Short mmCIF file of N, CA and C in Angstrom, two decimals:
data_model
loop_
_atom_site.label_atom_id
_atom_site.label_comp_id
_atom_site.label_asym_id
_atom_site.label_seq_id
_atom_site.Cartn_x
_atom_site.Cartn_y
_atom_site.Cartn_z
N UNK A 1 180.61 152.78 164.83
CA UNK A 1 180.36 153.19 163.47
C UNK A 1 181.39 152.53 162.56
N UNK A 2 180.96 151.98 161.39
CA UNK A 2 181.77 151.37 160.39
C UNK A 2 181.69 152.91 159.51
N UNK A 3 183.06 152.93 158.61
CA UNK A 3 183.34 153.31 157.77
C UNK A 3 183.66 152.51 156.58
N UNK A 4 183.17 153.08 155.50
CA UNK A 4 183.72 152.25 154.05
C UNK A 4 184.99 152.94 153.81
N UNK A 5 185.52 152.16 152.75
CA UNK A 5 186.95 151.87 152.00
C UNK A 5 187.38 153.63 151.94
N UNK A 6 186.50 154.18 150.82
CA UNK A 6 186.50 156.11 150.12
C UNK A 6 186.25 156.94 151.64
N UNK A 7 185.29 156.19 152.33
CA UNK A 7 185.42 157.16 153.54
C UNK A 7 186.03 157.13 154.70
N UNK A 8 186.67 156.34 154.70
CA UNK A 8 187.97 155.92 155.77
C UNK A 8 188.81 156.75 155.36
N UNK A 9 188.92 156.84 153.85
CA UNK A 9 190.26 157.14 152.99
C UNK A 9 190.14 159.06 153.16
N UNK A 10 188.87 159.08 153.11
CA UNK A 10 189.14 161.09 153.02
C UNK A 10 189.07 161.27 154.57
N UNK A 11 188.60 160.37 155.47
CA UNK A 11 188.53 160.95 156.75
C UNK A 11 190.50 160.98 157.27
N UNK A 12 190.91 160.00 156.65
CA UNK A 12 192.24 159.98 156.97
C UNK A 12 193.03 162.00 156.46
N UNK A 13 192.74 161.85 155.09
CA UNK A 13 193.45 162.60 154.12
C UNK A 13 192.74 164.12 154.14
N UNK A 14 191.74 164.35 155.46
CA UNK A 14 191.09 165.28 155.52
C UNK A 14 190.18 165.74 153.65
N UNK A 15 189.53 164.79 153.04
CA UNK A 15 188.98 164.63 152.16
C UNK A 15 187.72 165.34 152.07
N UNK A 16 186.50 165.95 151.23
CA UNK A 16 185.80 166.75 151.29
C UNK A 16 184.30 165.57 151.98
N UNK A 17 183.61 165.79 152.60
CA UNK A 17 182.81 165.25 153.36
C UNK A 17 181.38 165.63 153.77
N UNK A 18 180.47 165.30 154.26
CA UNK A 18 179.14 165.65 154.76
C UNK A 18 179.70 166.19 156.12
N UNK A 19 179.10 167.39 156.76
CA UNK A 19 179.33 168.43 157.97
C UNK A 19 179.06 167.19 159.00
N UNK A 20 177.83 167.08 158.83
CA UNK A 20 177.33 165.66 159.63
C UNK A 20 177.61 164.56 159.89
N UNK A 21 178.02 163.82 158.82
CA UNK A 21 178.58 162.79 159.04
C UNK A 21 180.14 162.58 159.22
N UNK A 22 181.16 163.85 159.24
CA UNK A 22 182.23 163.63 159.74
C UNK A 22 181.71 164.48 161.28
N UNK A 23 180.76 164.92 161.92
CA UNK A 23 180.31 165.31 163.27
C UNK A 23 180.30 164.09 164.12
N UNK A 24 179.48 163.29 162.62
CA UNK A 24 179.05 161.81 163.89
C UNK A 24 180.63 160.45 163.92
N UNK A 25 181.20 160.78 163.06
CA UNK A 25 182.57 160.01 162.86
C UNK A 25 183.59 160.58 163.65
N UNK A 26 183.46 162.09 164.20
CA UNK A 26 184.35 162.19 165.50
C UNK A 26 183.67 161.76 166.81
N UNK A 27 182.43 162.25 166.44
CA UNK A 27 181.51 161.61 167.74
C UNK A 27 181.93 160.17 168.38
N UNK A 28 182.30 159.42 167.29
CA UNK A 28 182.35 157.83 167.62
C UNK A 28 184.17 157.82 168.04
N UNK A 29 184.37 158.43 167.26
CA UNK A 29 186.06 158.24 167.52
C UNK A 29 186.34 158.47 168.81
N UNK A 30 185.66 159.37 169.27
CA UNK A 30 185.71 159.79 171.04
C UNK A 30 185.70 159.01 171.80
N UNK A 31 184.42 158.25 171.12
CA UNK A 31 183.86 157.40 172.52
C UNK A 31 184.73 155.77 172.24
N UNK A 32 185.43 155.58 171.23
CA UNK A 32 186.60 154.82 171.19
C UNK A 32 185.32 153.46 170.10
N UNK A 33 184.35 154.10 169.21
CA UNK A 33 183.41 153.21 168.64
C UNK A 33 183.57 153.32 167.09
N UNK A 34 185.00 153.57 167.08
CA UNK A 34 185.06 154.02 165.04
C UNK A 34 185.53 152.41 164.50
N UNK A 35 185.47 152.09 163.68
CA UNK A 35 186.10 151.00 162.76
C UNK A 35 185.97 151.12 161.42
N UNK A 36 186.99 150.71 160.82
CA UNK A 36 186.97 149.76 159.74
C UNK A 36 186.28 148.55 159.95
N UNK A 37 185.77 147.88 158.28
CA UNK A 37 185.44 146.34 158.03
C UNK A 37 187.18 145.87 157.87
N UNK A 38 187.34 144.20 157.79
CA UNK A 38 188.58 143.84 157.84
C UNK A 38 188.88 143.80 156.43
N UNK A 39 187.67 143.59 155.33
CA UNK A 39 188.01 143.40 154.08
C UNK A 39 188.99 145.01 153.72
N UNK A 40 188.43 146.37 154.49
CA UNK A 40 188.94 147.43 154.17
C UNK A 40 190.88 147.79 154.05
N UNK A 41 191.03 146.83 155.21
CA UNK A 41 192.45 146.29 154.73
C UNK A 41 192.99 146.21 153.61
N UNK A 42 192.34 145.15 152.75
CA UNK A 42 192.49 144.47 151.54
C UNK A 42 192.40 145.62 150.81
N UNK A 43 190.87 146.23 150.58
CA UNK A 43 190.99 147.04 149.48
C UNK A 43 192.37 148.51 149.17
N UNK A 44 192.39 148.62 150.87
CA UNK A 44 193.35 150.16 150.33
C UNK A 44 194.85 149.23 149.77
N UNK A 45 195.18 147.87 150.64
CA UNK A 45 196.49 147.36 149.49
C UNK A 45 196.46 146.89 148.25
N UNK A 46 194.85 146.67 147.84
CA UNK A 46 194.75 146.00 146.21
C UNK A 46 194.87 147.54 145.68
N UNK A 47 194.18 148.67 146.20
CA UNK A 47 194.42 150.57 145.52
C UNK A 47 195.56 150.68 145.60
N UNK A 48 196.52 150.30 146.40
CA UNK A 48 197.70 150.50 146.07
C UNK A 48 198.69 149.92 145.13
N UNK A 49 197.93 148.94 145.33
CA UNK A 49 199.22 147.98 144.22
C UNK A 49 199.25 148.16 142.73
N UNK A 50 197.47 148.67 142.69
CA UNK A 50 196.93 148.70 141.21
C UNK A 50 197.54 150.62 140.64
N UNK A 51 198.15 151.18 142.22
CA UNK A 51 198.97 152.44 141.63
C UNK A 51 197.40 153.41 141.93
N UNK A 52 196.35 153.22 142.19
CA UNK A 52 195.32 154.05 142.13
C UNK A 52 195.66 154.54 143.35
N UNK A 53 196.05 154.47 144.35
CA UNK A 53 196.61 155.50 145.53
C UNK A 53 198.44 155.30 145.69
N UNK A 54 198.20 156.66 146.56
CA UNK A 54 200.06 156.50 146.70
C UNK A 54 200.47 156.57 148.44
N UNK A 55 200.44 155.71 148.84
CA UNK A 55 201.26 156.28 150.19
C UNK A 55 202.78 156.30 150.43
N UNK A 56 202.94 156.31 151.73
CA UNK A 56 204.41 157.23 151.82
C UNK A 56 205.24 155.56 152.57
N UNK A 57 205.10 154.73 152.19
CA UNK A 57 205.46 153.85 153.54
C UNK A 57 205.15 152.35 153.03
N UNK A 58 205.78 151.45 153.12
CA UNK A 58 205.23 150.04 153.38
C UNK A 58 203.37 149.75 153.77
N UNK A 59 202.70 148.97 152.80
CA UNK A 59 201.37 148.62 153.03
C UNK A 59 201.38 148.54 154.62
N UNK A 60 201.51 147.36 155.06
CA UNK A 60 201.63 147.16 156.69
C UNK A 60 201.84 148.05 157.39
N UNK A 61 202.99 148.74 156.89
CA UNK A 61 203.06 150.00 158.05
C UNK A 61 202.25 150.90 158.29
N UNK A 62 201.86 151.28 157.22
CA UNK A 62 201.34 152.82 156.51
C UNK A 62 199.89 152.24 157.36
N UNK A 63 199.37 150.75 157.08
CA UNK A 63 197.98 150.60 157.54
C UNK A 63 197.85 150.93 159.22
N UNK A 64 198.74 150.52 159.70
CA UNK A 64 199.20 150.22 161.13
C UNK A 64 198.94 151.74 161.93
N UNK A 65 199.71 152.69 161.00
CA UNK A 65 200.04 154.04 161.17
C UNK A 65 198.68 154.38 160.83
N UNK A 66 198.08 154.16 159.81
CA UNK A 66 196.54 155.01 159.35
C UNK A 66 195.69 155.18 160.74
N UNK A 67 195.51 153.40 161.08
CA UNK A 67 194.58 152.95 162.19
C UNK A 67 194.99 154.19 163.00
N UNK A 68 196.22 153.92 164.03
CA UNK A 68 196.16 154.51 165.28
C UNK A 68 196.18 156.34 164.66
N UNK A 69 196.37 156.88 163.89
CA UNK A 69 196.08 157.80 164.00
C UNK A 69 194.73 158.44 163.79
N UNK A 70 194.02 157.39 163.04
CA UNK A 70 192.67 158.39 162.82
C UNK A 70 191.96 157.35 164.11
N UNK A 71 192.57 157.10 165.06
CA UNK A 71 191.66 156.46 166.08
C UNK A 71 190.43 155.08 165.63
N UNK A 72 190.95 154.18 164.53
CA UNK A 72 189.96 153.37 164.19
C UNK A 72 190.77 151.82 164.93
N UNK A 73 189.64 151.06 165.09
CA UNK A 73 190.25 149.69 164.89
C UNK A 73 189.61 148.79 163.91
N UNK A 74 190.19 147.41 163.78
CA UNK A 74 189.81 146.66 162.59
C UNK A 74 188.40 145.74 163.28
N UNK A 75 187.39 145.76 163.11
CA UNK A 75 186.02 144.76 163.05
C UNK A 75 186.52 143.19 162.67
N UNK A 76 186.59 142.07 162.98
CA UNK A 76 186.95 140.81 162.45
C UNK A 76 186.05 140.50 161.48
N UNK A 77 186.40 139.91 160.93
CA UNK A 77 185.30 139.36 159.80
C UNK A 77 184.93 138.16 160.55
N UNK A 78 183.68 137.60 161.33
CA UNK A 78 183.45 136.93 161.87
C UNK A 78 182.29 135.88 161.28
N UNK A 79 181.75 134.93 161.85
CA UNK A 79 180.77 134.10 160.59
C UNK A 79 179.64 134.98 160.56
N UNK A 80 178.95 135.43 161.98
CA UNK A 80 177.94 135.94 161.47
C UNK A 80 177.68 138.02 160.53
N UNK A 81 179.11 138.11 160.34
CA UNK A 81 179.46 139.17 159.02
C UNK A 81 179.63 138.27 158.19
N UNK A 82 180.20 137.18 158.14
CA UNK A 82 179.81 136.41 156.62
C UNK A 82 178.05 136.13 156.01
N UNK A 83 177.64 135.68 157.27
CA UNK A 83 175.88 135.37 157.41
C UNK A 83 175.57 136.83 156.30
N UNK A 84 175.42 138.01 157.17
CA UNK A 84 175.18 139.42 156.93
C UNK A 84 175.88 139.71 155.66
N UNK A 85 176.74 139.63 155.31
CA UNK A 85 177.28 139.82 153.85
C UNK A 85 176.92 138.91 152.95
N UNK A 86 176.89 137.96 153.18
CA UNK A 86 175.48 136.88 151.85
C UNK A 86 174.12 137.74 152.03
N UNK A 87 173.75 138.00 152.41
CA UNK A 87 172.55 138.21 153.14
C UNK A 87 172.73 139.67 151.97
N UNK A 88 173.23 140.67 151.96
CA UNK A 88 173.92 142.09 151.35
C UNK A 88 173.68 141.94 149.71
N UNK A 89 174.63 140.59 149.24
CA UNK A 89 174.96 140.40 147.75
C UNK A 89 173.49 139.79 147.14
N UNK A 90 172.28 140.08 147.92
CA UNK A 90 171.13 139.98 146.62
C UNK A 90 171.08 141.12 146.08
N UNK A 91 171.42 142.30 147.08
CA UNK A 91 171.60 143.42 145.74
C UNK A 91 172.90 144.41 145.62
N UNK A 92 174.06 143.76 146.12
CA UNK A 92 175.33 144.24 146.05
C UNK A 92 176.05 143.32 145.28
N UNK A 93 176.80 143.95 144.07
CA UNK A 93 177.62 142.75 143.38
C UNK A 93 179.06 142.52 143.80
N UNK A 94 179.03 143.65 144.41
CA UNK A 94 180.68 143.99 145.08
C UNK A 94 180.62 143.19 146.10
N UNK A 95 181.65 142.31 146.40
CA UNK A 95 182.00 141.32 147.61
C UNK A 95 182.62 142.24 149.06
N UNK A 96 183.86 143.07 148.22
CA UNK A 96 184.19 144.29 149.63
C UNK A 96 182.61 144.88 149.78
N UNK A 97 182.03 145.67 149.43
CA UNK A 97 180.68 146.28 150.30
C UNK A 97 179.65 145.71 150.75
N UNK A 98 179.55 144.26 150.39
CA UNK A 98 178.81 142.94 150.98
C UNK A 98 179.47 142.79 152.97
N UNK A 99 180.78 143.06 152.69
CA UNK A 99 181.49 142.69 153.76
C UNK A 99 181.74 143.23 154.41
N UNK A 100 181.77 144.93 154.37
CA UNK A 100 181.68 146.38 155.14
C UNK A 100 180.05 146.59 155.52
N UNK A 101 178.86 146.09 154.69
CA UNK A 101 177.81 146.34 155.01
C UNK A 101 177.70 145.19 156.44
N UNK A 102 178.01 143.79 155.50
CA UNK A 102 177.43 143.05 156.18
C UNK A 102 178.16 143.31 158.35
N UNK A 103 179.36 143.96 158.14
CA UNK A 103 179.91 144.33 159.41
C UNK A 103 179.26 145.20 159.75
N UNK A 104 178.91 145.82 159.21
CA UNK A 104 177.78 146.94 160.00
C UNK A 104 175.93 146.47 160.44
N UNK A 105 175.95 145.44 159.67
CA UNK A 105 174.35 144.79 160.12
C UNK A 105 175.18 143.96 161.36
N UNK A 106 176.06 142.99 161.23
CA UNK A 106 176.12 142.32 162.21
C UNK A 106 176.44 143.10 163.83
N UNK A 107 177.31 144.24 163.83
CA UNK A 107 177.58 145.08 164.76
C UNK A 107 176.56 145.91 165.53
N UNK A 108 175.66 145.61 164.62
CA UNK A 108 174.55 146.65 164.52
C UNK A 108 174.71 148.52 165.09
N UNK A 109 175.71 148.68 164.13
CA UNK A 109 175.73 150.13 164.05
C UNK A 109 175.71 150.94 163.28
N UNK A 110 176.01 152.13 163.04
CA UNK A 110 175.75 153.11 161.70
C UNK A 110 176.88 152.88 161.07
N UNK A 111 176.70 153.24 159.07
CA UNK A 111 177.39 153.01 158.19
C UNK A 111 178.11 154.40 157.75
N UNK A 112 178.65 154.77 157.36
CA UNK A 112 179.57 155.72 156.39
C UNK A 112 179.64 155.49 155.54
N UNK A 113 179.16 155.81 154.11
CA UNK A 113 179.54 155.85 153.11
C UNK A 113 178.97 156.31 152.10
N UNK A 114 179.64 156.87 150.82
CA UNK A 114 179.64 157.33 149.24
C UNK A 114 178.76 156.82 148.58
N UNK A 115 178.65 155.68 148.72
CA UNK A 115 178.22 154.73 147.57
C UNK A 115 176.68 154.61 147.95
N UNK A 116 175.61 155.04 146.72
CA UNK A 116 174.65 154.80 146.84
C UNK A 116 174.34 153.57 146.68
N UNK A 117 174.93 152.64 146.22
CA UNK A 117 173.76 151.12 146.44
C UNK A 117 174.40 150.84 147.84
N UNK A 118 175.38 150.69 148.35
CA UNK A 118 175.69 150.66 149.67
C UNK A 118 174.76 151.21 150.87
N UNK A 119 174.37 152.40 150.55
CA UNK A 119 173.56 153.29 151.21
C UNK A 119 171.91 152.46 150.62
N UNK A 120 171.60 152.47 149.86
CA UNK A 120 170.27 151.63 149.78
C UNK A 120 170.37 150.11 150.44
N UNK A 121 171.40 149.51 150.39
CA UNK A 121 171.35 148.50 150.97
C UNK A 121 171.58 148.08 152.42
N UNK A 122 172.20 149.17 153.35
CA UNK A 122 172.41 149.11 154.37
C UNK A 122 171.01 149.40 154.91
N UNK A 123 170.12 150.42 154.11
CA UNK A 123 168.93 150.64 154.90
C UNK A 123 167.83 149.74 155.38
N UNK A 124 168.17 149.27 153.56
CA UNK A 124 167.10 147.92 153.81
C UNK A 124 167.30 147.03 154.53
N UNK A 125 168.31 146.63 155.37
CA UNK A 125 169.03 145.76 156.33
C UNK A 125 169.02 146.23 157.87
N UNK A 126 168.03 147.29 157.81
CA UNK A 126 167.97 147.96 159.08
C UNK A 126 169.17 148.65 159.72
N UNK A 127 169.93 149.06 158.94
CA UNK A 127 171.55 149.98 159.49
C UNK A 127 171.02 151.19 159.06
N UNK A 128 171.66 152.32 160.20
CA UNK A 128 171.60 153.32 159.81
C UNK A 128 172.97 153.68 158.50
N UNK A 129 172.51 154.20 157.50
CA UNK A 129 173.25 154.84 156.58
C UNK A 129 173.87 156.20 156.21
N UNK A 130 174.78 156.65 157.05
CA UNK A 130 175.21 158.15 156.80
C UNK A 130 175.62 158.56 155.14
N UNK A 131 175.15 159.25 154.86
CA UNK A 131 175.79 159.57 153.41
C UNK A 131 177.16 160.63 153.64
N UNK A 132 178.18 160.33 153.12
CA UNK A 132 179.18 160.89 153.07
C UNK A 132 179.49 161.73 152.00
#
């Protein structure tokens, strides 16, 4: 299971959530199948820098520390998630959710996330879409 950027971020921070879809995000964490996209990296240090989040720690560290504690690892951004994320931006304008979707078409597993065009667009791409 991929998680997006907001739902990585409340699953960390115990954030308010769907019953279900944090059921199926421990479900995966179990079976050792949770991730982040790699762009998700990027975004929580561009939220930080821009002051829109606060953590307690060095970017690197704090990311390092996020991963192993909420049990995720990082997805590579590989060509064919580049393929899948062109493939995303005919109706995503956002390049990060082009690149979290497109990791979840290429992986071919279920999505997490907030964002309704994310969620319309993962469907149409044949991913399952949890709404968070």
């Amino acid at each position: 299971m991929i998680l997006d950027t907001n739902v990585w971020w409340r699953y960390l921070t115990a954030g308010r959530m769907a019953k279900e879809t944090r059921r199926r995000i421990e479900q995966a964490r179990a079976a050792g199948r949770l991730q982040v996209a790699a762009v998700t990296l990027w975004e929580i240090a561009l939220l930080v820098q821009e002051g829109k989040l606060r953590i307690d720690d060095a970017v690197p560290k704090w990311l390092h520390t996020a991963l192993a504690r909420s049990g995720t690892t990082v997805a590579p951004l590989e060509p064919e998630t580049a393929h899948e994320a062109a493939r995303a931006a005919a109706t995503l304008s956002d390049p990060a959710g082009c690149q979290i979707v497109g990791t979840a078409v290429h992986l071919a597993v279920p999505l997490a996330t907030r964002d309704r065009r994310v969620l319309e667009c993962a469907r149409r791409l044949g991913i399952e879409a949890l709404e968070a």
